[in-house]
mmCIF file of C-alpha atoms in Angstrom:
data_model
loop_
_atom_site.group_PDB
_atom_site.id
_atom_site.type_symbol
_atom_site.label_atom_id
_atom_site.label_comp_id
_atom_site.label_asym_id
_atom_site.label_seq_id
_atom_site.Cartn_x
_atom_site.Cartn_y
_atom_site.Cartn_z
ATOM 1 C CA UNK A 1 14.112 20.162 30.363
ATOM 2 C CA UNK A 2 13.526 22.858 27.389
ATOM 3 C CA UNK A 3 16.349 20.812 25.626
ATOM 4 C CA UNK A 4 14.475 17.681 26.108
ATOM 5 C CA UNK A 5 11.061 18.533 25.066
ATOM 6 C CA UNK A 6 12.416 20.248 21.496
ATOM 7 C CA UNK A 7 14.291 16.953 20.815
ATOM 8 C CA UNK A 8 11.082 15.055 21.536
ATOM 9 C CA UNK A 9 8.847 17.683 19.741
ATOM 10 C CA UNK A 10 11.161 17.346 16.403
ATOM 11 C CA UNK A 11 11.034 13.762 16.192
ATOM 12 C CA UNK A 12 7.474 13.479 16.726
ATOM 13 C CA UNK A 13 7.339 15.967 13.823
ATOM 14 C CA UNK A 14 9.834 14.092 11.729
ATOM 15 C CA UNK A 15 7.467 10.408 12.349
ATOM 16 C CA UNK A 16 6.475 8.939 9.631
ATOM 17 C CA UNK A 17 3.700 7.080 11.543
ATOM 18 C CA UNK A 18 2.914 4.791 14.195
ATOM 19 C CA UNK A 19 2.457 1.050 12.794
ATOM 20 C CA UNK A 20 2.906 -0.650 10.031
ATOM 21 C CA UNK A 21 -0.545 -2.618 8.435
ATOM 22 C CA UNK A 22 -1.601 -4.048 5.298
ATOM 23 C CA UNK A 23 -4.851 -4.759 3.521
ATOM 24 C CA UNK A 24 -7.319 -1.870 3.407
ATOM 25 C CA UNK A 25 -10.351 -3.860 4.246
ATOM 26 C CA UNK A 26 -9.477 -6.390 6.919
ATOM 27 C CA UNK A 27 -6.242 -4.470 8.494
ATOM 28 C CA UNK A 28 -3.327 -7.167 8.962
ATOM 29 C CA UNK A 29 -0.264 -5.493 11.703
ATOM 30 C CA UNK A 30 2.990 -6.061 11.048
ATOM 31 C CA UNK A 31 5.167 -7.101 14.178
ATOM 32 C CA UNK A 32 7.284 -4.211 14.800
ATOM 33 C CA UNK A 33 10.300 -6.355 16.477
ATOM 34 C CA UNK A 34 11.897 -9.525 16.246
ATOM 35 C CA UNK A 35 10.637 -10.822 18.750
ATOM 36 C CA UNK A 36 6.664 -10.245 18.159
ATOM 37 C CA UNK A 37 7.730 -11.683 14.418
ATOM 38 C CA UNK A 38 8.856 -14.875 15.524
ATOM 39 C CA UNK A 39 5.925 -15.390 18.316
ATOM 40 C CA UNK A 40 3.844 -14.627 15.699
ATOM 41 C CA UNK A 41 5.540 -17.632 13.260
ATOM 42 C CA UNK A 42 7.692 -15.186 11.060
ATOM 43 C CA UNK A 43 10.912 -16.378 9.878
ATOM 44 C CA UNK A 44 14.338 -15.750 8.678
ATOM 45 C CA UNK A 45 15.379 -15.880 5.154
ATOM 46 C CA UNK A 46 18.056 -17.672 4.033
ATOM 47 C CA UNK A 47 18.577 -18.587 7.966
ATOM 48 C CA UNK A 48 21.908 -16.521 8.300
ATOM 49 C CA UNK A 49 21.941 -14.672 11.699
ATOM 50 C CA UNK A 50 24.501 -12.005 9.851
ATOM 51 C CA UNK A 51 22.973 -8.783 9.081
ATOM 52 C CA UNK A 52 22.695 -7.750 4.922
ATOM 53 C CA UNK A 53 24.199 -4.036 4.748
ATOM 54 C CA UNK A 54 21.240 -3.744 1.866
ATOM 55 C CA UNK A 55 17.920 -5.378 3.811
ATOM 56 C CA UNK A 56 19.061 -6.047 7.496
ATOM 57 C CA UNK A 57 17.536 -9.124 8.672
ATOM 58 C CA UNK A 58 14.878 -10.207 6.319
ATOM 59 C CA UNK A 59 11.682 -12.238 7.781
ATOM 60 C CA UNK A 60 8.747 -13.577 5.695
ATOM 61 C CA UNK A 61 5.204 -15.639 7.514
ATOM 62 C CA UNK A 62 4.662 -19.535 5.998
ATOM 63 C CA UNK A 63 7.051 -18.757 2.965
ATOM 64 C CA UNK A 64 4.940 -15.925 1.749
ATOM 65 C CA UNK A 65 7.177 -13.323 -0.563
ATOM 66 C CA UNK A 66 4.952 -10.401 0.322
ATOM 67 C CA UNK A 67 5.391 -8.688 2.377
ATOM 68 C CA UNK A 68 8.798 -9.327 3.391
ATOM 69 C CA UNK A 69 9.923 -7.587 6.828
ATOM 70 C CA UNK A 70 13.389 -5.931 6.993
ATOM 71 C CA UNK A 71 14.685 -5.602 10.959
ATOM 72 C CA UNK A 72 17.815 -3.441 12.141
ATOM 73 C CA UNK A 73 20.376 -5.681 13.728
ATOM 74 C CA UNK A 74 18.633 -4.430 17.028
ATOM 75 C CA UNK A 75 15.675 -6.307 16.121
ATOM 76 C CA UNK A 76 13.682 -2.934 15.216
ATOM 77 C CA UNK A 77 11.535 -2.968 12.024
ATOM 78 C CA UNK A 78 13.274 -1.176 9.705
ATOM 79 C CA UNK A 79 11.521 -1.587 6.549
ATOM 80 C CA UNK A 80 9.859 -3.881 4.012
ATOM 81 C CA UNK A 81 10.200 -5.841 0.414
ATOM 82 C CA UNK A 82 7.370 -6.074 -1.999
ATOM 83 C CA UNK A 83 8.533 -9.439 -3.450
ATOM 84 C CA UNK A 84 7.037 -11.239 -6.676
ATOM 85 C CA UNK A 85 8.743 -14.249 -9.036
ATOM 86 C CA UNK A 86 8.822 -13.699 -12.694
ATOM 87 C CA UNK A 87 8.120 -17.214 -13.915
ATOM 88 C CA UNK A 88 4.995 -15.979 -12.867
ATOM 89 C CA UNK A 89 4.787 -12.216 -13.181
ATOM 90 C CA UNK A 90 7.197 -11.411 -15.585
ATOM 91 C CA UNK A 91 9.230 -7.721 -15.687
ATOM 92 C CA UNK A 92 7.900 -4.816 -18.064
ATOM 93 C CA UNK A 93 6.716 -5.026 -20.885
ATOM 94 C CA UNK A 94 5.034 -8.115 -19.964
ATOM 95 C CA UNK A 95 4.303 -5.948 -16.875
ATOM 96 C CA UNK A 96 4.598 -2.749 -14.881
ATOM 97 C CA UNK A 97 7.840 -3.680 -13.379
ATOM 98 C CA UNK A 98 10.813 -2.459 -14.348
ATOM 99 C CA UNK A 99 13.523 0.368 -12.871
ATOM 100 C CA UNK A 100 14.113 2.205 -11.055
ATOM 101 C CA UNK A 101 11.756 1.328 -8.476
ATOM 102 C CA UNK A 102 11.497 -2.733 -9.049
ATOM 103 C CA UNK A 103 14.989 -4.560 -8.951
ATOM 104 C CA UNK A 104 15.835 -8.082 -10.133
ATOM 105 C CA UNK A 105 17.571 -9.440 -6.784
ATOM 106 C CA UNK A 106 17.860 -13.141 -7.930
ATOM 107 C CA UNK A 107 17.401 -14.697 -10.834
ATOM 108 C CA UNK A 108 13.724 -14.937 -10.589
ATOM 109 C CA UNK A 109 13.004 -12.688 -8.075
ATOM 110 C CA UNK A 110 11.974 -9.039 -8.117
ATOM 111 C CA UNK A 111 11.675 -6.382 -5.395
ATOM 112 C CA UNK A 112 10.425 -3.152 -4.397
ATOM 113 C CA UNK A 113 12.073 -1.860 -0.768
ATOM 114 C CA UNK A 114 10.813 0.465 1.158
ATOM 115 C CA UNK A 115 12.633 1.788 4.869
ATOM 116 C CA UNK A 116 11.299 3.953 7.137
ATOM 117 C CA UNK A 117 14.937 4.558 9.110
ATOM 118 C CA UNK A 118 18.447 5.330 7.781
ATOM 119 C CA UNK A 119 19.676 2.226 5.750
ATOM 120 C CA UNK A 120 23.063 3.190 6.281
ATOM 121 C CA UNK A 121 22.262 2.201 10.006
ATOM 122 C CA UNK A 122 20.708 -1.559 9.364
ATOM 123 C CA UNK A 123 23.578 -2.935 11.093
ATOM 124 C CA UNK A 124 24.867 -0.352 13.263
ATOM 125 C CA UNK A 125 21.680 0.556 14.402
ATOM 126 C CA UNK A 126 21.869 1.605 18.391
ATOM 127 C CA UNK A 127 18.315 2.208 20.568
ATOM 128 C CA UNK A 128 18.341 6.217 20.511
ATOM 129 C CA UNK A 129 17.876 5.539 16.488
ATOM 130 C CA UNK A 130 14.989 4.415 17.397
ATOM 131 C CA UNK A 131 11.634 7.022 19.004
ATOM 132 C CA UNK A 132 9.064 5.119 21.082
ATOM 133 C CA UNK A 133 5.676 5.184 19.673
ATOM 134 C CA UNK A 134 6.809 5.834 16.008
ATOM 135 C CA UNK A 135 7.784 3.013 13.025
ATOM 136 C CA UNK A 136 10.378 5.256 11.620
ATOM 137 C CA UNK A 137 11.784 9.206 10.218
ATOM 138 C CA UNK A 138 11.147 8.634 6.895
ATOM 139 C CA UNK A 139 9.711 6.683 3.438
ATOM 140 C CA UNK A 140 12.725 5.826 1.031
ATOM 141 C CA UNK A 141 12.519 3.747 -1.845
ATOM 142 C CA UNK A 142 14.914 2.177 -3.414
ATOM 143 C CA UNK A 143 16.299 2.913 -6.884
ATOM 144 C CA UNK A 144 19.614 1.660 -6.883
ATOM 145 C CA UNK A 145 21.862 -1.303 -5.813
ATOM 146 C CA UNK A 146 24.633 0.710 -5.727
ATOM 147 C CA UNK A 147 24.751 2.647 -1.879
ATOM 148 C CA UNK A 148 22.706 3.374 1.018
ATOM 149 C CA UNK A 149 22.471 7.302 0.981
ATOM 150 C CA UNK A 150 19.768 9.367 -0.330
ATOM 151 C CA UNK A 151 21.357 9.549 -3.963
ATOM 152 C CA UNK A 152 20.268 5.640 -4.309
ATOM 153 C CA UNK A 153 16.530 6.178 -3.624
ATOM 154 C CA UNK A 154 13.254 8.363 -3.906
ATOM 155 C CA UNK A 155 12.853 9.923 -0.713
ATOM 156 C CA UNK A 156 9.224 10.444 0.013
ATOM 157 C CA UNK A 157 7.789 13.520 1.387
ATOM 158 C CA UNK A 158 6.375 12.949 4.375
ATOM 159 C CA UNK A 159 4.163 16.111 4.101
ATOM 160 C CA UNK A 160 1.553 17.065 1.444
ATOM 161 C CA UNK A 161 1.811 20.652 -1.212
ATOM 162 C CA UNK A 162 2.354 21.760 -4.339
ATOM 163 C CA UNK A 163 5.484 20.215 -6.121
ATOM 164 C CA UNK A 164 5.959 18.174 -2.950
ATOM 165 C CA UNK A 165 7.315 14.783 -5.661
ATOM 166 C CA UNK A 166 8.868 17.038 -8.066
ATOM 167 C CA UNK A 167 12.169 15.927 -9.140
ATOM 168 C CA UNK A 168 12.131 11.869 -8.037
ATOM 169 C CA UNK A 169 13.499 10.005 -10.183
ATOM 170 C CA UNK A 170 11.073 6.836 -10.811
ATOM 171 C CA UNK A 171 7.706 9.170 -11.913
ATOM 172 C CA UNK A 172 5.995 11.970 -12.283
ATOM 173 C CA UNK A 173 2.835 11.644 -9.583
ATOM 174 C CA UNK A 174 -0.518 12.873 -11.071
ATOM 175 C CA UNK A 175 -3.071 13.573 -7.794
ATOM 176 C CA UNK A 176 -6.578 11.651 -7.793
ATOM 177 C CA UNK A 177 -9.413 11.509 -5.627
ATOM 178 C CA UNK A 178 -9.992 11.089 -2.288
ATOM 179 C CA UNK A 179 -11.698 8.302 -0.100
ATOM 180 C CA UNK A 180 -12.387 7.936 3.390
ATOM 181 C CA UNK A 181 -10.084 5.248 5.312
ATOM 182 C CA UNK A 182 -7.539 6.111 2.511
ATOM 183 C CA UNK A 183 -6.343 9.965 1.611
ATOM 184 C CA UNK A 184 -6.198 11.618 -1.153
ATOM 185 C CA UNK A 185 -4.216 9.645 -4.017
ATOM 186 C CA UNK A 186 -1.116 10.204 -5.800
ATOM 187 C CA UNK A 187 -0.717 7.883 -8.599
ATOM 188 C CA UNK A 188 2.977 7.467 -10.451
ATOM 189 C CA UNK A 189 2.969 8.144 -14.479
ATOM 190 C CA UNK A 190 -0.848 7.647 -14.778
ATOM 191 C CA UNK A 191 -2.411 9.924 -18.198
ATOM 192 C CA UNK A 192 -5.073 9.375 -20.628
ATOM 193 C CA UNK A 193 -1.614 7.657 -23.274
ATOM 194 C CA UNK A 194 0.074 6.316 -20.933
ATOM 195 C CA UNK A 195 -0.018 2.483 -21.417
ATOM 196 C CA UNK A 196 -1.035 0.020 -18.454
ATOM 197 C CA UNK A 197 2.520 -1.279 -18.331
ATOM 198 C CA UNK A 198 4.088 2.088 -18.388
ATOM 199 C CA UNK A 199 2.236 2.903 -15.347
ATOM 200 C CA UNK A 200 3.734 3.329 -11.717
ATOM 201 C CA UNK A 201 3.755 0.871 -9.537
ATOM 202 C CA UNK A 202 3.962 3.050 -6.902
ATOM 203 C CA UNK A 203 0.733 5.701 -5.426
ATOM 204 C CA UNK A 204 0.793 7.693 -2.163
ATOM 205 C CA UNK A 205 -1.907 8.580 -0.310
ATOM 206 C CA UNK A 206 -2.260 12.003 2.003
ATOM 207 C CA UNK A 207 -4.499 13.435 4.901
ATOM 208 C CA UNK A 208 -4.416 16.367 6.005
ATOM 209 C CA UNK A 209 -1.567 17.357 4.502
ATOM 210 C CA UNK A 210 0.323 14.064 6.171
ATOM 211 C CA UNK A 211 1.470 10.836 4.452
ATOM 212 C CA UNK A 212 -1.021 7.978 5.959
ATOM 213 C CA UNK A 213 -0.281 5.364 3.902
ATOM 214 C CA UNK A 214 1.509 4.117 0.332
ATOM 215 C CA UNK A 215 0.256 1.654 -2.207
ATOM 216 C CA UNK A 216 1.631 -0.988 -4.901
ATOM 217 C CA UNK A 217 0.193 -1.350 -7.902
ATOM 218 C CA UNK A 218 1.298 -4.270 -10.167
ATOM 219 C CA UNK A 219 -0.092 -4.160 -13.248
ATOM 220 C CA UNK A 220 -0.812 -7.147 -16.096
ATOM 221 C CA UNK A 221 -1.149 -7.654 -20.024
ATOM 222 C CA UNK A 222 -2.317 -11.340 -20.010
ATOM 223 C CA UNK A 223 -4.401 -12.052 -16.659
ATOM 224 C CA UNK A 224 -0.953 -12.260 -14.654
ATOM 225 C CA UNK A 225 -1.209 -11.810 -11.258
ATOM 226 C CA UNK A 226 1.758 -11.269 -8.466
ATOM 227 C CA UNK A 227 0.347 -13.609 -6.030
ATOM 228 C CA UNK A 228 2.139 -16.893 -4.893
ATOM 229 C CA UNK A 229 1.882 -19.045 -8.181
ATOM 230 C CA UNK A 230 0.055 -16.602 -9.625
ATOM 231 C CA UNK A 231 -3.074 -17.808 -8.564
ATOM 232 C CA UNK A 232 -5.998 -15.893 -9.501
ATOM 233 C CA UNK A 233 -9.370 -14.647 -7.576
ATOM 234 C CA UNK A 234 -11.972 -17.456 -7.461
ATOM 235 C CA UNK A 235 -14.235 -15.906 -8.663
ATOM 236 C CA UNK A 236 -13.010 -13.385 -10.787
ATOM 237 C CA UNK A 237 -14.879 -10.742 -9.249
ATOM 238 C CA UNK A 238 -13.617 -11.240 -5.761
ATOM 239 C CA UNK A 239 -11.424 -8.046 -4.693
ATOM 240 C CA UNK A 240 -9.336 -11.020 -3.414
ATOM 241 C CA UNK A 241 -8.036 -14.591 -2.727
ATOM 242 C CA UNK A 242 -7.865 -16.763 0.273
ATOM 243 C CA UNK A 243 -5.346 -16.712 2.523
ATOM 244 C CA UNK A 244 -2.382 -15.541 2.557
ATOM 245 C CA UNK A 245 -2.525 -13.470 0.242
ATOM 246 C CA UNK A 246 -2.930 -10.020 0.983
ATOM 247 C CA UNK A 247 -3.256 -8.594 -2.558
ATOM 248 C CA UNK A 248 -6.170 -6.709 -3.660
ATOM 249 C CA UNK A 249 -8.135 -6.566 -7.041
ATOM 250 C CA UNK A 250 -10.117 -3.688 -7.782
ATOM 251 C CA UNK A 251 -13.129 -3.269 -9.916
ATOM 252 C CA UNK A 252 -14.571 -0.679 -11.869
ATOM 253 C CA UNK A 253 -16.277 1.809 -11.177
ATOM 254 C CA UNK A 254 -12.784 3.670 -9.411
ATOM 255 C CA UNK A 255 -14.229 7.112 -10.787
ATOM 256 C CA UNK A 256 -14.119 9.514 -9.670
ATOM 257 C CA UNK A 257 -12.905 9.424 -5.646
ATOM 258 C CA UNK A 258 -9.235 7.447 -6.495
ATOM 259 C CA UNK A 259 -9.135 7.979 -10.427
ATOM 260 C CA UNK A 260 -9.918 10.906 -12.758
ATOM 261 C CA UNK A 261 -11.651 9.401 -15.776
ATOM 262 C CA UNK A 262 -10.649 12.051 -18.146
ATOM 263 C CA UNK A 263 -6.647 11.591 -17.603
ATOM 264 C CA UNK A 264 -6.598 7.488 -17.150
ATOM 265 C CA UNK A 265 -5.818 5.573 -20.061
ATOM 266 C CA UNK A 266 -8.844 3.208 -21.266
ATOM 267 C CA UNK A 267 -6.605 0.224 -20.736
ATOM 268 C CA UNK A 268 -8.256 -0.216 -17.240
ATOM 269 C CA UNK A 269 -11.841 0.504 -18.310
ATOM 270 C CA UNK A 270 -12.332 -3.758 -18.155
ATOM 271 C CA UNK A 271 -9.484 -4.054 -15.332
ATOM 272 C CA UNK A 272 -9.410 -7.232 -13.320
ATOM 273 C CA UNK A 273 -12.732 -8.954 -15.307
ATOM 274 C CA UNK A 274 -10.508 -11.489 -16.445
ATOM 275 C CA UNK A 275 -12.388 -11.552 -19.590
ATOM 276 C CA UNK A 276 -10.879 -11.702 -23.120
ATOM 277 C CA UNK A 277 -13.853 -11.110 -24.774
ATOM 278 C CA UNK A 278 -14.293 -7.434 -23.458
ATOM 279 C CA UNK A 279 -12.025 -4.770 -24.561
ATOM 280 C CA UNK A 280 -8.353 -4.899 -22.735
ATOM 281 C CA UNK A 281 -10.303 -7.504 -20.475
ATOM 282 C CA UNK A 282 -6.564 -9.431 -19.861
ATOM 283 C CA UNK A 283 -5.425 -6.482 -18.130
ATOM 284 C CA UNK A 284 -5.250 -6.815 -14.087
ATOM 285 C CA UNK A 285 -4.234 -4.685 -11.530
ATOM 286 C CA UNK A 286 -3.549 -6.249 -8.382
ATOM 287 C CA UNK A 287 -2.971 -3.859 -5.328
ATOM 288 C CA UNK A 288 -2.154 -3.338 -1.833
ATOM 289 C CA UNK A 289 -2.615 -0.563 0.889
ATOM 290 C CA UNK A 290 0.115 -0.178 3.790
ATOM 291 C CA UNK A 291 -1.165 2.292 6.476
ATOM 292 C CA UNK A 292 0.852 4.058 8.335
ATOM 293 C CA UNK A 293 -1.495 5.521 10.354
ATOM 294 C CA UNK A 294 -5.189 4.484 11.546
ATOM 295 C CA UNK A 295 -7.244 4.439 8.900
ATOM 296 C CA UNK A 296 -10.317 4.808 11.004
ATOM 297 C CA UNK A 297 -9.297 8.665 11.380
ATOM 298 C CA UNK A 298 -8.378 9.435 7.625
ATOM 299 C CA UNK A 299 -10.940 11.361 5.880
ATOM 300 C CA UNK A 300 -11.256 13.622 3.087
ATOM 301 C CA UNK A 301 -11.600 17.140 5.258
ATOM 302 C CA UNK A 302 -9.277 19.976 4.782
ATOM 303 C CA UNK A 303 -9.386 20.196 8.658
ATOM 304 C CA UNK A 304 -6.092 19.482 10.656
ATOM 305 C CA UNK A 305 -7.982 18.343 13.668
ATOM 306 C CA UNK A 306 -8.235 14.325 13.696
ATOM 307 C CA UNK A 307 -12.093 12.775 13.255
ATOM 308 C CA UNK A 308 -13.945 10.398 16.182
ATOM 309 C CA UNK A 309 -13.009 7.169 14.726
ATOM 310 C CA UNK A 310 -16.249 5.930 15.497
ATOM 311 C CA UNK A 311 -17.724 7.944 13.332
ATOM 312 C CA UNK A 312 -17.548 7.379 9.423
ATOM 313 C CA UNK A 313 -19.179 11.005 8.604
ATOM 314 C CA UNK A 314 -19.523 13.861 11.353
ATOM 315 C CA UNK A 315 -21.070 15.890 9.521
ATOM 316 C CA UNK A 316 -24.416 13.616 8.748
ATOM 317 C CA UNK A 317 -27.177 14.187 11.314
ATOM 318 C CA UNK A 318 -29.339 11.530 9.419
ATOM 319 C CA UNK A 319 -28.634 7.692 8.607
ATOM 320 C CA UNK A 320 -27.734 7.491 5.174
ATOM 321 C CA UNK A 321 -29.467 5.987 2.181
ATOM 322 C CA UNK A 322 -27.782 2.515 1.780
ATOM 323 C CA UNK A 323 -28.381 2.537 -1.932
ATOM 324 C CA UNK A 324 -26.371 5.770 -1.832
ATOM 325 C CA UNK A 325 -22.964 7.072 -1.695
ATOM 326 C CA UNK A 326 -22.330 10.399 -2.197
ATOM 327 C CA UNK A 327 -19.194 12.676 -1.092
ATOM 328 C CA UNK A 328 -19.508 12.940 2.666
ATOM 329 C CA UNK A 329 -20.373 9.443 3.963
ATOM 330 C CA UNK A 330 -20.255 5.885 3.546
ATOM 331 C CA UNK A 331 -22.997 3.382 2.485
ATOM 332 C CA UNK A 332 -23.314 -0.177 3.518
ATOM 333 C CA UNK A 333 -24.696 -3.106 1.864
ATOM 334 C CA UNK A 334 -24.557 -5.195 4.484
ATOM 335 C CA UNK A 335 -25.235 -5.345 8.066
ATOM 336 C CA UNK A 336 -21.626 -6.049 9.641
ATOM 337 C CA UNK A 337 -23.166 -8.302 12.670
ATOM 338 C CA UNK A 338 -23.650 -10.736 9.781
ATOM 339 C CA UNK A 339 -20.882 -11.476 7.881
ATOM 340 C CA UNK A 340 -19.058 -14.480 9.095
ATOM 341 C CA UNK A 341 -15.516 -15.671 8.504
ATOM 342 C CA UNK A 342 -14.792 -16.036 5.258
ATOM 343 C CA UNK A 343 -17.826 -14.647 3.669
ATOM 344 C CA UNK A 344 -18.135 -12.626 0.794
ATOM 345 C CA UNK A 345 -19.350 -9.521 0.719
ATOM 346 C CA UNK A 346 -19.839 -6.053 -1.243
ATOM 347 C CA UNK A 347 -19.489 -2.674 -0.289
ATOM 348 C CA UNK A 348 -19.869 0.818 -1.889
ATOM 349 C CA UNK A 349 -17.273 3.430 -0.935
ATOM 350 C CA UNK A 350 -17.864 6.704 -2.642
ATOM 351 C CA UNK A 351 -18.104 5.303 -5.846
ATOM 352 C CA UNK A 352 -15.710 2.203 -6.058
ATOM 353 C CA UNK A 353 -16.532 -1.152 -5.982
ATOM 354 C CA UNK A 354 -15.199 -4.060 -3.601
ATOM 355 C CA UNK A 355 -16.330 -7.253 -3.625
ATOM 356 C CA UNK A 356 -14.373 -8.280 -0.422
ATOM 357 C CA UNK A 357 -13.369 -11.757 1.340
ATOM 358 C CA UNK A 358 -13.409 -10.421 5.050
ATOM 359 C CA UNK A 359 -13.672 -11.482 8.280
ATOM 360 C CA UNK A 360 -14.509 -7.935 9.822
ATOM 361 C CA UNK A 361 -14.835 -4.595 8.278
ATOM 362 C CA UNK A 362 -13.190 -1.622 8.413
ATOM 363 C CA UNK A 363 -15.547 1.015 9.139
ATOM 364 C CA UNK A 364 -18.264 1.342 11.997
ATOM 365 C CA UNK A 365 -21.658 2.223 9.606
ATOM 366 C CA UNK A 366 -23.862 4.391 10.667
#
């Protein structure tokens, strides 16, 4: 029995989370089996049943390049592509994309891959690989076409200290701010001269000292955008487009909860306005948040004992001033009982700005 409960205890420890969700306002789950895929209308690229030694079985909803689910030929989820064509968002310096992280696959097709079990195992893969209740051991990224060990990717810590992404070999990660329903932030090669394309396209976000979720961040010189035909927000200060996309588009002001003002280059000071007449108003930045955890329960407290999710700040005794956000709690704008389906509307999180299409929202508001 002792034996039992240590091996359960050290792969609970060793989890790198429980599901798999994208979006940050309006959470969208990923299946986490083949079977849930295909009920919910996912389906096989390329329509080979043979499993890829590199990707597994790859799956992708209503032709959609992003995400793109990777499965273990035991129909597990085993990871996922970040998937983009450069006729319409072209690689670096055009872009952000370029190695090691982002890999031309086809001839107009890029990729960033993530796995969250060994991809040595993709197709050898038997059921005790696999923990009940957890999406995977681990947060690789691949950096190289090459082989499936730990010398061909950046291997993510899955707990947060000092020097904890020293030494990987796509950036150096600079820590930002912190916001509620999203960790702390680790951004990849961001400084006061470092150029919008030279920036990562990679950021990491921590909560009590755990990995909760990780975030792309593709990054334009001439109003390019990594959606499906690169179609833009309508308008152009939407923090998104209509379905199905599930990229994201930020809008000043980011300081100072995700971004430190003092150490970003101006080259985003305009981001996502779409406007040439403003300066570096052609540069976008088009995002997107994967959870690996709830995000009802992240928060920006140094204590290691989870948060009521119902509650956005535990600390407040008093409602808060909606024309206010301050470091503590949240502020809404509008009454949630209100917005309908496809509405648009704006809310104030500790200092950023989303104008949001959603059809529910996040956080319960106090």
């Amino acid at each position: 029995m002792f034996l039992v409960v240590a091996s359960l205890s050290c792969a609970a420890a060793s989890s790198v989370g429980d599901r798999l969700a994208v979006r940050y306002w309006t959470q969208d789950a990923m299946p986490l089996d083949v079977t849930s895929a295909v009920q919910d209308g996912w389906a096989l690229v390329g329509g080979t049943a043979s499993c890829d030694t590199f990707y597994g079985h790859r799956y992708q909803l209503d032709g959609r390049l992003t995400p793109t689910l990777l499965f273990d030929n035991t129909g597990v989820l085993a990871g996922m592509q970040v998937l983009t064509n450069t006729s319409t968002f072209p690689l670096y310096p055009d872009t952000n994309l370029k190695a090691p992280l982002v890999q031309l696959i086809e001839d107009d097709l890029t990729a960033m891959t993530f796995y969250l079990m060994d991809p040595g195992k993709l197709c050898s893969a038997v059921a005790a690989d696999h923990t009940e209740g957890s999406i995977g051991d681990r947060l690789w990224v691949r950096t190289d076409l090459t082989c499936n060990t730990a010398a061909c990717f950046d291997v993510i810590s899955l707990e947060e200290y000092d020097g904890m992404l020293d030494g990987l070999s796509s950036y150096q990660y600079a820590k930002g701010g912190c916001a509620p329903g999203m960790g702390t932030h680790y951004w990849g090669n961001i400084s006061a001269d470092v150029s919008c394309e030279d920036t990562g396209t990679l950021f990491l976000m921590y909560d009590r000292s755990k990995l909760v979720a990780f975030g792309i961040a593709y990054n334009g010189q001439d109003m390019q955008v990594p959606t499906m035909g690169g179609v833009r927000p309508d308008p152009t200060s939407s923090a998104s487009i209509s379905e199905p996309s599930r990229w994201e588009f930020a809008h000043q002001p980011q300081y100072n909860f995700l971004l430190d003002e003092a150490t970003v280059s101006p080259c985003f000071e305009n981001v996502n306005t779409f406007n040439e007449s403003l300066p570096h108003g052609s540069i976008t930045s088009a995002t997107m948040h994967i959870f690996l955890s709830d995000p009802q329960v992240i928060t920006c407290s140094a204590s290691t004992t989870d948060p009521d999710p119902t509650e956005v700040n535990s600390a407040s005794t008093t409602d808060p001033d909606p024309t206010e956000v301050n470091s503590t709690s949240s502020a809404r704008t509008t009454d949630p009982s209100e917005v309908s389906a496809g509405s648009t509307i704006t809310m104030t999180l500790r200092g950023v700005l989303f104008p949001v299409l959603a059809t529910r929202v996040l956080f319960v508001f106090s």
